[in-house]
mmCIF file of C-alpha atoms in Angstrom:
data_model
loop_
_atom_site.group_PDB
_atom_site.id
_atom_site.type_symbol
_atom_site.label_atom_id
_atom_site.label_comp_id
_atom_site.label_asym_id
_atom_site.label_seq_id
_atom_site.Cartn_x
_atom_site.Cartn_y
_atom_site.Cartn_z
ATOM 1 C CA MET A 858 92.022 49.209 89.549
ATOM 2 C CA THR A 859 94.094 49.485 92.763
ATOM 3 C CA PRO A 860 93.028 51.897 95.586
ATOM 4 C CA VAL A 861 95.489 54.472 94.576
ATOM 5 C CA GLU A 862 94.110 54.322 90.970
ATOM 6 C CA LEU A 863 90.644 54.391 92.507
ATOM 7 C CA SER A 864 91.525 57.415 94.534
ATOM 8 C CA HIS A 865 92.590 59.104 91.298
ATOM 9 C CA THR A 866 89.485 58.117 89.721
ATOM 10 C CA VAL A 867 87.461 59.787 92.355
ATOM 11 C CA LEU A 868 89.227 63.034 91.866
ATOM 12 C CA ARG A 869 88.812 62.971 88.059
ATOM 13 C CA ALA A 870 84.855 62.543 88.719
ATOM 14 C CA VAL A 871 85.160 65.715 90.856
ATOM 15 C CA ARG A 872 87.125 67.445 88.186
ATOM 16 C CA ARG A 873 84.579 66.537 85.529
ATOM 17 C CA ALA A 874 81.764 67.654 87.971
ATOM 18 C CA VAL A 875 83.432 71.023 88.395
ATOM 19 C CA ASP A 876 84.136 71.318 84.446
ATOM 20 C CA GLU A 877 80.483 70.828 83.506
ATOM 21 C CA GLY A 878 79.383 73.335 86.164
ATOM 22 C CA GLU A 879 77.725 70.875 88.369
ATOM 23 C CA LEU A 880 80.005 71.649 91.507
ATOM 24 C CA SER A 881 81.718 74.967 92.400
ATOM 25 C CA VAL A 882 84.564 73.736 94.501
ATOM 26 C CA ALA A 883 88.371 73.406 94.387
ATOM 27 C CA VAL A 884 89.276 70.006 93.609
ATOM 28 C CA PRO A 885 91.001 68.297 96.549
ATOM 29 C CA VAL A 886 94.671 66.932 96.193
ATOM 30 C CA ARG A 887 93.648 63.570 97.614
ATOM 31 C CA ALA A 888 90.444 61.417 97.827
ATOM 32 C CA VAL A 889 90.485 58.728 100.626
ATOM 33 C CA VAL A 890 89.090 55.316 99.684
ATOM 34 C CA THR A 891 88.788 52.628 102.333
ATOM 35 C CA PRO A 892 87.143 49.382 102.818
ATOM 36 C CA PRO A 893 83.363 49.984 103.547
ATOM 37 C CA GLY A 894 82.298 50.680 107.032
ATOM 38 C CA PRO A 895 79.134 49.105 108.724
ATOM 39 C CA GLY A 896 76.217 49.552 106.628
ATOM 40 C CA GLY A 897 78.443 50.003 103.623
ATOM 41 C CA CYS A 898 78.832 47.639 100.591
ATOM 42 C CA GLY A 899 81.042 47.057 97.526
ATOM 43 C CA ASP A 900 84.735 46.801 97.383
ATOM 44 C CA TYR A 901 85.747 50.644 98.783
ATOM 45 C CA ALA A 902 83.933 53.583 99.987
ATOM 46 C CA THR A 903 84.698 57.277 100.128
ATOM 47 C CA ASN A 904 83.489 60.186 101.953
ATOM 48 C CA ILE A 905 84.484 62.664 99.214
ATOM 49 C CA ALA A 906 80.838 63.858 99.063
ATOM 50 C CA LEU A 907 80.812 64.804 102.729
ATOM 51 C CA GLN A 908 84.244 66.614 102.348
ATOM 52 C CA LEU A 909 82.880 68.870 99.373
ATOM 53 C CA ALA A 910 79.364 69.313 100.705
ATOM 54 C CA ARG A 911 80.076 72.583 102.759
ATOM 55 C CA PRO A 912 82.315 74.361 100.063
ATOM 56 C CA ALA A 913 79.840 73.397 97.414
ATOM 57 C CA GLY A 914 76.869 74.746 99.300
ATOM 58 C CA ARG A 915 75.164 71.503 98.717
ATOM 59 C CA THR A 916 74.064 68.794 100.957
ATOM 60 C CA PRO A 917 76.351 65.532 101.127
ATOM 61 C CA LEU A 918 73.663 63.391 99.231
ATOM 62 C CA ASP A 919 73.426 66.032 96.385
ATOM 63 C CA VAL A 920 77.088 66.079 95.895
ATOM 64 C CA ALA A 921 77.230 62.270 96.224
ATOM 65 C CA GLN A 922 74.361 61.937 93.416
ATOM 66 C CA ILE A 923 76.334 64.252 91.241
ATOM 67 C CA LEU A 924 79.732 62.290 91.596
ATOM 68 C CA ARG A 925 77.861 58.834 91.290
ATOM 69 C CA GLN A 926 76.925 59.280 87.732
ATOM 70 C CA HIS A 927 80.542 60.283 86.681
ATOM 71 C CA LEU A 928 82.042 57.248 88.629
ATOM 72 C CA ALA A 929 79.287 54.867 87.278
ATOM 73 C CA ALA A 930 80.338 55.858 83.730
ATOM 74 C CA THR A 931 84.084 54.985 84.472
ATOM 75 C CA ASP A 932 85.705 51.685 83.128
ATOM 76 C CA GLY A 933 86.555 49.293 85.650
ATOM 77 C CA ILE A 934 83.559 50.480 88.036
ATOM 78 C CA ALA A 935 80.732 47.977 88.145
ATOM 79 C CA ASP A 936 78.333 49.732 90.577
ATOM 80 C CA VAL A 937 78.170 52.870 92.792
ATOM 81 C CA THR A 938 75.826 52.889 95.722
ATOM 82 C CA LEU A 939 74.941 55.739 98.164
ATOM 83 C CA THR A 940 74.706 55.013 101.907
ATOM 84 C CA GLY A 941 74.267 56.948 104.949
ATOM 85 C CA PRO A 942 74.721 60.908 104.892
ATOM 86 C CA GLY A 943 76.437 60.474 101.549
ATOM 87 C CA PHE A 944 79.073 57.879 101.423
ATOM 88 C CA LEU A 945 79.867 56.417 97.808
ATOM 89 C CA ASN A 946 80.178 52.680 97.963
ATOM 90 C CA ILE A 947 82.052 51.428 94.869
ATOM 91 C CA SER A 948 82.077 47.993 93.295
ATOM 92 C CA LEU A 949 84.829 46.818 90.991
ATOM 93 C CA GLY A 950 84.017 43.280 90.611
ATOM 94 C CA GLU A 951 86.647 41.120 89.523
ATOM 95 C CA ASP A 952 88.755 44.026 88.570
ATOM 96 C CA VAL A 953 89.822 44.454 92.229
ATOM 97 C CA VAL A 954 91.442 40.942 92.350
ATOM 98 C CA SER A 955 93.122 41.354 88.920
ATOM 99 C CA ALA A 956 94.664 44.705 90.143
ATOM 100 C CA GLU A 957 95.861 43.284 93.327
ATOM 101 C CA VAL A 958 97.501 40.306 91.598
ATOM 102 C CA ALA A 959 99.002 42.336 88.905
ATOM 103 C CA LEU A 960 100.662 44.754 91.710
ATOM 104 C CA VAL A 961 101.913 41.805 93.798
ATOM 105 C CA ARG A 962 103.608 40.199 90.686
ATOM 106 C CA ASP A 963 105.008 43.507 89.667
ATOM 107 C CA ILE A 964 106.717 43.832 93.132
ATOM 108 C CA LEU A 965 107.914 40.501 93.321
ATOM 109 C CA ARG A 966 109.313 40.690 89.735
ATOM 110 C CA ALA A 967 111.082 44.031 90.361
ATOM 111 C CA GLY A 968 112.313 43.075 93.676
ATOM 112 C CA ALA A 969 114.387 45.827 95.499
ATOM 113 C CA ALA A 970 113.845 48.008 92.401
ATOM 114 C CA TYR A 971 110.029 48.223 92.755
ATOM 115 C CA GLY A 972 109.152 51.864 92.684
ATOM 116 C CA HIS A 973 112.262 53.039 90.787
ATOM 117 C CA SER A 974 111.880 55.151 87.694
ATOM 118 C CA ASP A 975 113.532 57.636 85.295
ATOM 119 C CA VAL A 976 111.636 60.649 86.548
ATOM 120 C CA LEU A 977 114.898 62.410 87.263
ATOM 121 C CA ALA A 978 116.752 60.714 84.314
ATOM 122 C CA GLY A 979 119.803 62.842 83.198
ATOM 123 C CA GLU A 980 119.182 65.415 86.191
ATOM 124 C CA VAL A 981 121.970 66.390 88.674
ATOM 125 C CA VAL A 982 120.484 67.417 91.933
ATOM 126 C CA GLU A 983 122.758 69.627 93.891
ATOM 127 C CA LEU A 984 122.996 68.987 97.661
ATOM 128 C CA ARG A 985 124.929 71.819 99.316
ATOM 129 C CA ILE A 986 125.301 70.996 102.983
ATOM 130 C CA PRO A 987 126.975 72.705 105.974
ATOM 131 C CA TYR A 988 130.229 71.351 107.407
ATOM 132 C CA ASP A 989 130.388 69.215 110.581
ATOM 133 C CA ASP A 990 126.552 68.508 110.628
ATOM 134 C CA VAL A 991 126.137 64.710 111.112
ATOM 135 C CA ARG A 992 122.509 64.921 110.335
ATOM 136 C CA ALA A 993 122.797 66.805 107.001
ATOM 137 C CA GLU A 994 125.587 64.298 105.984
ATOM 138 C CA VAL A 995 123.196 61.284 106.638
ATOM 139 C CA VAL A 996 120.107 63.005 105.012
ATOM 140 C CA ALA A 997 122.171 63.921 101.834
ATOM 141 C CA ASP A 998 123.681 60.305 101.788
ATOM 142 C CA ALA A 999 120.036 58.649 101.910
ATOM 143 C CA LEU A 1000 118.885 61.295 99.283
ATOM 144 C CA GLY A 1001 121.893 60.245 97.044
ATOM 145 C CA ARG A 1002 120.344 56.774 96.895
ATOM 146 C CA ILE A 1003 116.679 57.793 96.713
ATOM 147 C CA ILE A 1004 117.413 60.341 93.826
ATOM 148 C CA ALA A 1005 119.405 57.562 91.943
ATOM 149 C CA SER A 1006 116.313 55.170 92.216
ATOM 150 C CA GLN A 1007 114.450 57.877 90.258
ATOM 151 C CA GLY A 1008 117.215 58.112 87.578
ATOM 152 C CA GLY A 1009 119.134 61.215 88.831
ATOM 153 C CA ARG A 1010 122.463 61.629 90.456
ATOM 154 C CA ALA A 1011 123.038 63.619 93.679
ATOM 155 C CA ALA A 1012 126.056 66.007 93.774
ATOM 156 C CA VAL A 1013 126.911 66.638 97.597
ATOM 157 C CA GLU A 1014 129.062 69.622 98.218
ATOM 158 C CA HIS A 1015 130.167 71.556 101.315
ATOM 159 C CA ARG A 1016 129.686 75.014 100.312
ATOM 160 C CA GLU A 1017 127.402 78.149 100.442
ATOM 161 C CA PRO A 1018 124.659 78.764 99.872
ATOM 162 C CA VAL A 1019 123.414 75.832 101.779
ATOM 163 C CA ASN A 1020 120.270 74.196 100.213
ATOM 164 C CA LEU A 1021 119.911 71.329 102.575
ATOM 165 C CA ARG A 1022 119.989 72.248 106.195
ATOM 166 C CA PRO A 1023 117.967 70.029 108.473
ATOM 167 C CA VAL A 1024 117.579 70.908 112.251
ATOM 168 C CA PRO A 1025 120.718 69.502 113.802
ATOM 169 C CA ALA A 1026 120.745 66.650 116.141
ATOM 170 C CA PRO A 1027 120.974 67.622 119.799
ATOM 171 C CA GLU A 1028 123.741 65.221 120.380
ATOM 172 C CA ASP A 1029 125.996 62.571 118.938
ATOM 173 C CA PRO A 1030 123.695 59.579 117.618
ATOM 174 C CA ALA A 1031 126.837 57.360 117.287
ATOM 175 C CA PRO A 1032 126.120 55.428 120.677
ATOM 176 C CA LEU A 1033 122.680 54.189 119.095
ATOM 177 C CA GLY A 1034 124.602 52.156 116.570
ATOM 178 C CA PRO A 1035 124.568 52.860 112.832
ATOM 179 C CA ASP A 1036 121.072 51.604 111.947
ATOM 180 C CA ALA A 1037 119.220 53.258 114.877
ATOM 181 C CA ALA A 1038 121.269 56.394 114.459
ATOM 182 C CA ARG A 1039 120.277 56.643 110.838
ATOM 183 C CA TRP A 1040 116.762 56.006 111.485
ATOM 184 C CA ALA A 1041 116.893 58.508 114.434
ATOM 185 C CA LEU A 1042 118.166 61.225 111.921
ATOM 186 C CA LEU A 1043 115.915 60.366 108.919
ATOM 187 C CA HIS A 1044 112.618 59.695 110.361
ATOM 188 C CA PRO A 1045 111.799 63.147 111.625
ATOM 189 C CA ALA A 1046 111.013 65.923 109.137
ATOM 190 C CA ALA A 1047 113.917 68.282 108.196
ATOM 191 C CA HIS A 1048 112.158 71.034 110.375
ATOM 192 C CA ASP A 1049 111.825 68.729 113.411
ATOM 193 C CA ARG A 1050 114.493 68.202 115.821
ATOM 194 C CA PRO A 1051 115.398 64.472 115.994
ATOM 195 C CA ARG A 1052 115.327 62.482 119.276
ATOM 196 C CA ILE A 1053 118.588 60.887 120.265
ATOM 197 C CA THR A 1054 117.389 58.482 122.832
ATOM 198 C CA ALA A 1055 117.515 54.550 123.601
ATOM 199 C CA ASP A 1056 113.768 54.366 122.522
ATOM 200 C CA HIS A 1057 115.056 53.679 118.918
ATOM 201 C CA LEU A 1058 116.649 50.382 120.408
ATOM 202 C CA VAL A 1059 113.743 48.857 122.280
ATOM 203 C CA GLN A 1060 111.852 45.994 120.744
ATOM 204 C CA ARG A 1061 108.113 47.127 121.260
ATOM 205 C CA GLU A 1062 105.556 48.638 119.240
ATOM 206 C CA SER A 1063 106.407 52.083 120.393
ATOM 207 C CA ASN A 1064 109.465 51.881 118.352
ATOM 208 C CA PRO A 1065 108.819 52.438 114.531
ATOM 209 C CA LEU A 1066 112.048 51.258 113.389
ATOM 210 C CA PHE A 1067 111.495 47.986 115.250
ATOM 211 C CA ARG A 1068 107.976 47.555 113.629
ATOM 212 C CA VAL A 1069 109.546 48.010 110.182
ATOM 213 C CA ARG A 1070 112.234 45.491 110.803
ATOM 214 C CA TYR A 1071 110.136 43.127 112.668
ATOM 215 C CA ALA A 1072 107.610 42.971 109.978
ATOM 216 C CA HIS A 1073 110.193 42.387 107.385
ATOM 217 C CA ALA A 1074 111.570 39.436 109.393
ATOM 218 C CA ARG A 1075 108.144 38.044 109.885
ATOM 219 C CA THR A 1076 107.650 38.048 106.090
ATOM 220 C CA ARG A 1077 110.784 36.009 105.570
ATOM 221 C CA ALA A 1078 109.910 33.661 108.383
ATOM 222 C CA LEU A 1079 106.573 32.982 106.891
ATOM 223 C CA SER A 1080 108.223 31.997 103.491
ATOM 224 C CA ARG A 1081 110.538 29.477 105.420
ATOM 225 C CA ASN A 1082 107.551 28.298 107.540
ATOM 226 C CA ALA A 1083 105.325 27.774 104.248
ATOM 227 C CA ALA A 1084 108.106 25.693 102.661
ATOM 228 C CA ASP A 1085 108.214 23.522 105.734
ATOM 229 C CA LEU A 1086 104.512 22.975 105.273
ATOM 230 C CA GLY A 1087 104.952 22.064 101.605
ATOM 231 C CA PHE A 1088 103.538 25.100 99.848
ATOM 232 C CA THR A 1089 104.981 28.399 98.122
ATOM 233 C CA SER A 1090 103.537 31.700 97.274
ATOM 234 C CA GLU A 1091 101.248 32.362 94.237
ATOM 235 C CA PRO A 1092 99.567 35.847 93.706
ATOM 236 C CA GLY A 1093 95.866 35.332 93.571
ATOM 237 C CA ASP A 1094 92.659 36.067 95.290
ATOM 238 C CA THR A 1095 93.434 36.424 98.968
ATOM 239 C CA ARG A 1096 89.708 36.368 99.857
ATOM 240 C CA ASP A 1097 89.232 32.744 98.604
ATOM 241 C CA SER A 1098 86.268 31.574 100.574
ATOM 242 C CA GLU A 1099 87.807 28.136 100.797
ATOM 243 C CA ALA A 1100 90.642 29.442 103.207
ATOM 244 C CA ILE A 1101 88.222 30.882 105.598
ATOM 245 C CA ASP A 1102 86.139 27.995 107.092
ATOM 246 C CA ALA A 1103 84.732 26.981 110.538
ATOM 247 C CA ARG A 1104 88.321 26.200 111.614
ATOM 248 C CA HIS A 1105 88.976 29.803 111.384
ATOM 249 C CA LEU A 1106 86.153 30.624 113.740
ATOM 250 C CA GLU A 1107 87.812 28.733 116.663
ATOM 251 C CA PRO A 1108 88.332 30.991 119.895
ATOM 252 C CA CYS A 1109 91.994 32.366 120.457
ATOM 253 C CA GLY A 1110 94.244 29.682 122.145
ATOM 254 C CA SER A 1111 93.000 26.810 119.964
ATOM 255 C CA PRO A 1112 95.474 24.335 118.585
ATOM 256 C CA HIS A 1113 97.760 26.187 115.928
ATOM 257 C CA THR A 1114 100.637 25.137 113.856
ATOM 258 C CA ASP A 1115 103.924 26.417 115.373
ATOM 259 C CA ALA A 1116 105.501 27.285 112.057
ATOM 260 C CA ASP A 1117 104.385 30.873 112.148
ATOM 261 C CA ALA A 1118 106.101 31.390 115.466
ATOM 262 C CA ASP A 1119 109.322 30.836 113.760
ATOM 263 C CA ALA A 1120 112.025 31.006 116.372
ATOM 264 C CA ASP A 1121 113.987 33.344 114.212
ATOM 265 C CA ALA A 1122 111.359 36.059 114.321
ATOM 266 C CA VAL A 1123 109.608 35.317 117.559
ATOM 267 C CA ASP A 1124 111.104 32.926 120.033
ATOM 268 C CA ALA A 1125 108.949 29.803 120.377
ATOM 269 C CA GLY A 1126 106.674 30.113 123.375
ATOM 270 C CA ARG A 1127 107.335 33.878 123.845
ATOM 271 C CA ARG A 1128 104.656 36.439 123.175
ATOM 272 C CA ALA A 1129 105.129 38.895 120.109
ATOM 273 C CA PRO A 1130 106.114 42.453 121.271
ATOM 274 C CA SER A 1131 103.387 44.357 123.002
ATOM 275 C CA GLY A 1132 100.596 45.739 120.783
ATOM 276 C CA ILE A 1133 101.840 43.590 117.741
ATOM 277 C CA PRO A 1134 99.521 40.825 116.442
ATOM 278 C CA ARG A 1135 100.857 37.431 117.638
ATOM 279 C CA PRO A 1136 101.746 34.857 115.184
ATOM 280 C CA ASP A 1137 99.103 32.519 116.556
ATOM 281 C CA ALA A 1138 96.538 35.265 116.643
ATOM 282 C CA CYS A 1139 93.006 33.995 115.464
ATOM 283 C CA SER A 1140 92.461 34.231 111.774
ATOM 284 C CA PRO A 1141 89.647 36.662 110.716
ATOM 285 C CA ARG A 1142 86.331 35.828 109.239
ATOM 286 C CA HIS A 1143 85.997 35.928 105.418
ATOM 287 C CA SER A 1144 84.193 39.344 105.736
ATOM 288 C CA ASP A 1145 87.303 40.700 107.449
ATOM 289 C CA ILE A 1146 89.951 39.784 105.113
ATOM 290 C CA THR A 1147 89.285 42.829 102.836
ATOM 291 C CA SER A 1148 89.673 45.159 105.806
ATOM 292 C CA LEU A 1149 93.166 43.709 106.428
ATOM 293 C CA VAL A 1150 94.308 43.366 102.750
ATOM 294 C CA THR A 1151 93.114 46.729 101.249
ATOM 295 C CA PRO A 1152 95.284 48.929 103.639
ATOM 296 C CA LEU A 1153 98.441 46.951 102.635
ATOM 297 C CA VAL A 1154 97.640 46.832 98.914
ATOM 298 C CA THR A 1155 96.797 50.591 99.025
ATOM 299 C CA ALA A 1156 100.319 51.240 100.707
ATOM 300 C CA LEU A 1157 102.237 48.922 98.266
ATOM 301 C CA ALA A 1158 100.550 50.485 95.373
ATOM 302 C CA ASP A 1159 101.467 54.060 96.628
ATOM 303 C CA HIS A 1160 105.149 53.222 97.155
ATOM 304 C CA PRO A 1161 106.345 54.460 93.772
ATOM 305 C CA ARG A 1162 104.751 57.843 94.247
ATOM 306 C CA ILE A 1163 106.331 58.096 97.730
ATOM 307 C CA LEU A 1164 109.725 57.360 96.268
ATOM 308 C CA THR A 1165 109.179 60.001 93.626
ATOM 309 C CA THR A 1166 108.084 62.566 96.088
ATOM 310 C CA ALA A 1167 110.872 61.941 98.532
ATOM 311 C CA ALA A 1168 113.306 62.438 95.777
ATOM 312 C CA THR A 1169 111.864 65.562 94.113
ATOM 313 C CA ARG A 1170 111.178 67.244 97.519
ATOM 314 C CA ARG A 1171 114.431 65.959 99.158
ATOM 315 C CA SER A 1172 112.632 64.540 102.058
ATOM 316 C CA PRO A 1173 113.703 60.993 102.959
ATOM 317 C CA ASP A 1174 111.468 61.219 105.973
ATOM 318 C CA ARG A 1175 108.578 60.599 103.725
ATOM 319 C CA LEU A 1176 110.015 57.227 102.820
ATOM 320 C CA THR A 1177 110.370 56.407 106.509
ATOM 321 C CA ARG A 1178 106.683 57.156 107.200
ATOM 322 C CA GLN A 1179 105.904 55.046 104.110
ATOM 323 C CA LEU A 1180 107.763 52.047 105.471
ATOM 324 C CA VAL A 1181 105.982 52.383 108.815
ATOM 325 C CA THR A 1182 102.613 52.410 107.060
ATOM 326 C CA VAL A 1183 103.527 49.231 105.146
ATOM 327 C CA ALA A 1184 104.840 47.544 108.189
ATOM 328 C CA ASP A 1185 101.713 48.294 110.214
ATOM 329 C CA ALA A 1186 99.418 47.118 107.431
ATOM 330 C CA ALA A 1187 101.460 43.857 107.041
ATOM 331 C CA LEU A 1188 101.580 43.034 110.682
ATOM 332 C CA ALA A 1189 97.907 43.018 110.784
ATOM 333 C CA LEU A 1190 97.655 40.638 107.750
ATOM 334 C CA LEU A 1191 100.512 38.238 108.592
ATOM 335 C CA PRO A 1192 98.589 36.075 111.024
ATOM 336 C CA THR A 1193 96.176 35.054 108.505
ATOM 337 C CA VAL A 1194 98.841 33.660 105.894
ATOM 338 C CA LEU A 1195 99.585 30.181 107.211
ATOM 339 C CA PRO A 1196 97.064 27.373 107.919
ATOM 340 C CA ARG A 1197 95.783 26.677 111.208
ATOM 341 C CA GLY A 1198 95.729 23.133 112.935
ATOM 342 C CA ASP A 1199 94.998 20.392 110.440
ATOM 343 C CA GLU A 1200 93.656 22.828 107.748
ATOM 344 C CA LYS A 1201 95.408 22.325 104.139
ATOM 345 C CA PRO A 1202 96.980 25.217 102.440
ATOM 346 C CA SER A 1203 94.656 26.668 99.925
ATOM 347 C CA ALA A 1204 94.787 29.135 97.123
ATOM 348 C CA ALA A 1205 94.137 32.022 99.511
ATOM 349 C CA HIS A 1206 97.001 31.007 101.717
ATOM 350 C CA ARG A 1207 99.310 31.127 98.759
ATOM 351 C CA ALA A 1208 97.898 34.524 97.641
ATOM 352 C CA ARG A 1209 98.338 36.050 101.123
ATOM 353 C CA LEU A 1210 101.893 34.506 101.375
ATOM 354 C CA ALA A 1211 102.722 36.179 98.003
ATOM 355 C CA LEU A 1212 101.234 39.604 99.384
ATOM 356 C CA ALA A 1213 103.357 39.284 102.463
ATOM 357 C CA GLU A 1214 106.424 38.547 100.579
ATOM 358 C CA ALA A 1215 105.713 41.603 98.278
ATOM 359 C CA ALA A 1216 105.405 43.617 101.536
ATOM 360 C CA GLY A 1217 108.755 42.285 102.676
ATOM 361 C CA THR A 1218 110.242 43.185 99.445
ATOM 362 C CA VAL A 1219 109.096 46.743 99.811
ATOM 363 C CA LEU A 1220 110.417 47.120 103.314
ATOM 364 C CA ALA A 1221 113.792 45.700 102.504
ATOM 365 C CA GLY A 1222 114.230 47.876 99.411
ATOM 366 C CA GLY A 1223 113.224 50.983 101.461
ATOM 367 C CA LEU A 1224 115.458 50.304 104.267
ATOM 368 C CA SER A 1225 118.245 49.969 101.805
ATOM 369 C CA LEU A 1226 117.603 53.169 100.175
ATOM 370 C CA LEU A 1227 117.904 54.704 103.648
ATOM 371 C CA GLY A 1228 121.125 52.727 104.334
ATOM 372 C CA ILE A 1229 119.674 50.679 107.174
ATOM 373 C CA ASP A 1230 120.034 46.905 107.247
ATOM 374 C CA ALA A 1231 116.900 44.714 106.876
ATOM 375 C CA PRO A 1232 117.814 41.545 108.813
ATOM 376 C CA ASP A 1233 116.093 38.232 108.074
ATOM 377 C CA HIS A 1234 116.065 37.322 111.511
ATOM 378 C CA LEU A 1235 115.433 39.245 114.735
#
């Protein structure tokens, strides 16, 4: 069960409680599941009971007790424990690992087509845009590819009545270059005015486009570096305890293989862009791996839904934000992929490399749909 599937499972538990008269609330559209916080346990936790307590006229613990019985009876859930004021801590057992392995395999098998579907099969989506509007042209062009990824076909016309009119760019974005210009026009929501500034060109954390392309380049560099070290990726348990031993508890600055600091992604001897984890950052303890893996797995599992939503709601900005989410989650995990010092590659290293490659695949595929290049080297 992936985090997205678990979120849907939590919502179904709420629906059952409402249908059986145990709760009188509107079923929310989303249930947030995250790694357990301090004092928590299990694989995931949710605060849905705290969210529903006030509208239900019950205490959070009362709501949590009601939902617990419905969740505990669900296939794939091994245990549900209450902690704190009403947090539901959910244990999936081995199922969480098998779900992550299946997800990574699916992504690597599908390649750039991961998330594509036939939701819009046979449909022709009319996009009527105004004349001489560069942003409308770019948005329609990106939507053409996104809609095609869901089995539909976009028909772009310059005629009234217009049904696709994003807020125009305040100035010509061409001086930014094709990739940065497209990102500047696509990243804001249609009702927001785009910023046409040199900020889209800087190589630092504050630039979302750079983070996305940098994360993609890092995943490609890791594959090359792993090959130099004599191992390849293999989907599996990223939390394998054999990969987290005393050598990972060395202080930062301890000896580390230079491979992860691939000169194509980060020049040797130079620091990574400000705020982005350095390639030679200390690897986390075993207990920290879940907190790094889960956000990335959640984002990757949610990618098909985001693509469908972007196509059906004519909103390529949803895809840009999704790519930023994947990139940020990947950048946090990437420093844990390669062995440190004289450590030998383990099954967990191979599994994390496979997860990193899956993230790179999604980033490259998403950028391609937007019409933006995804270079292997930065």
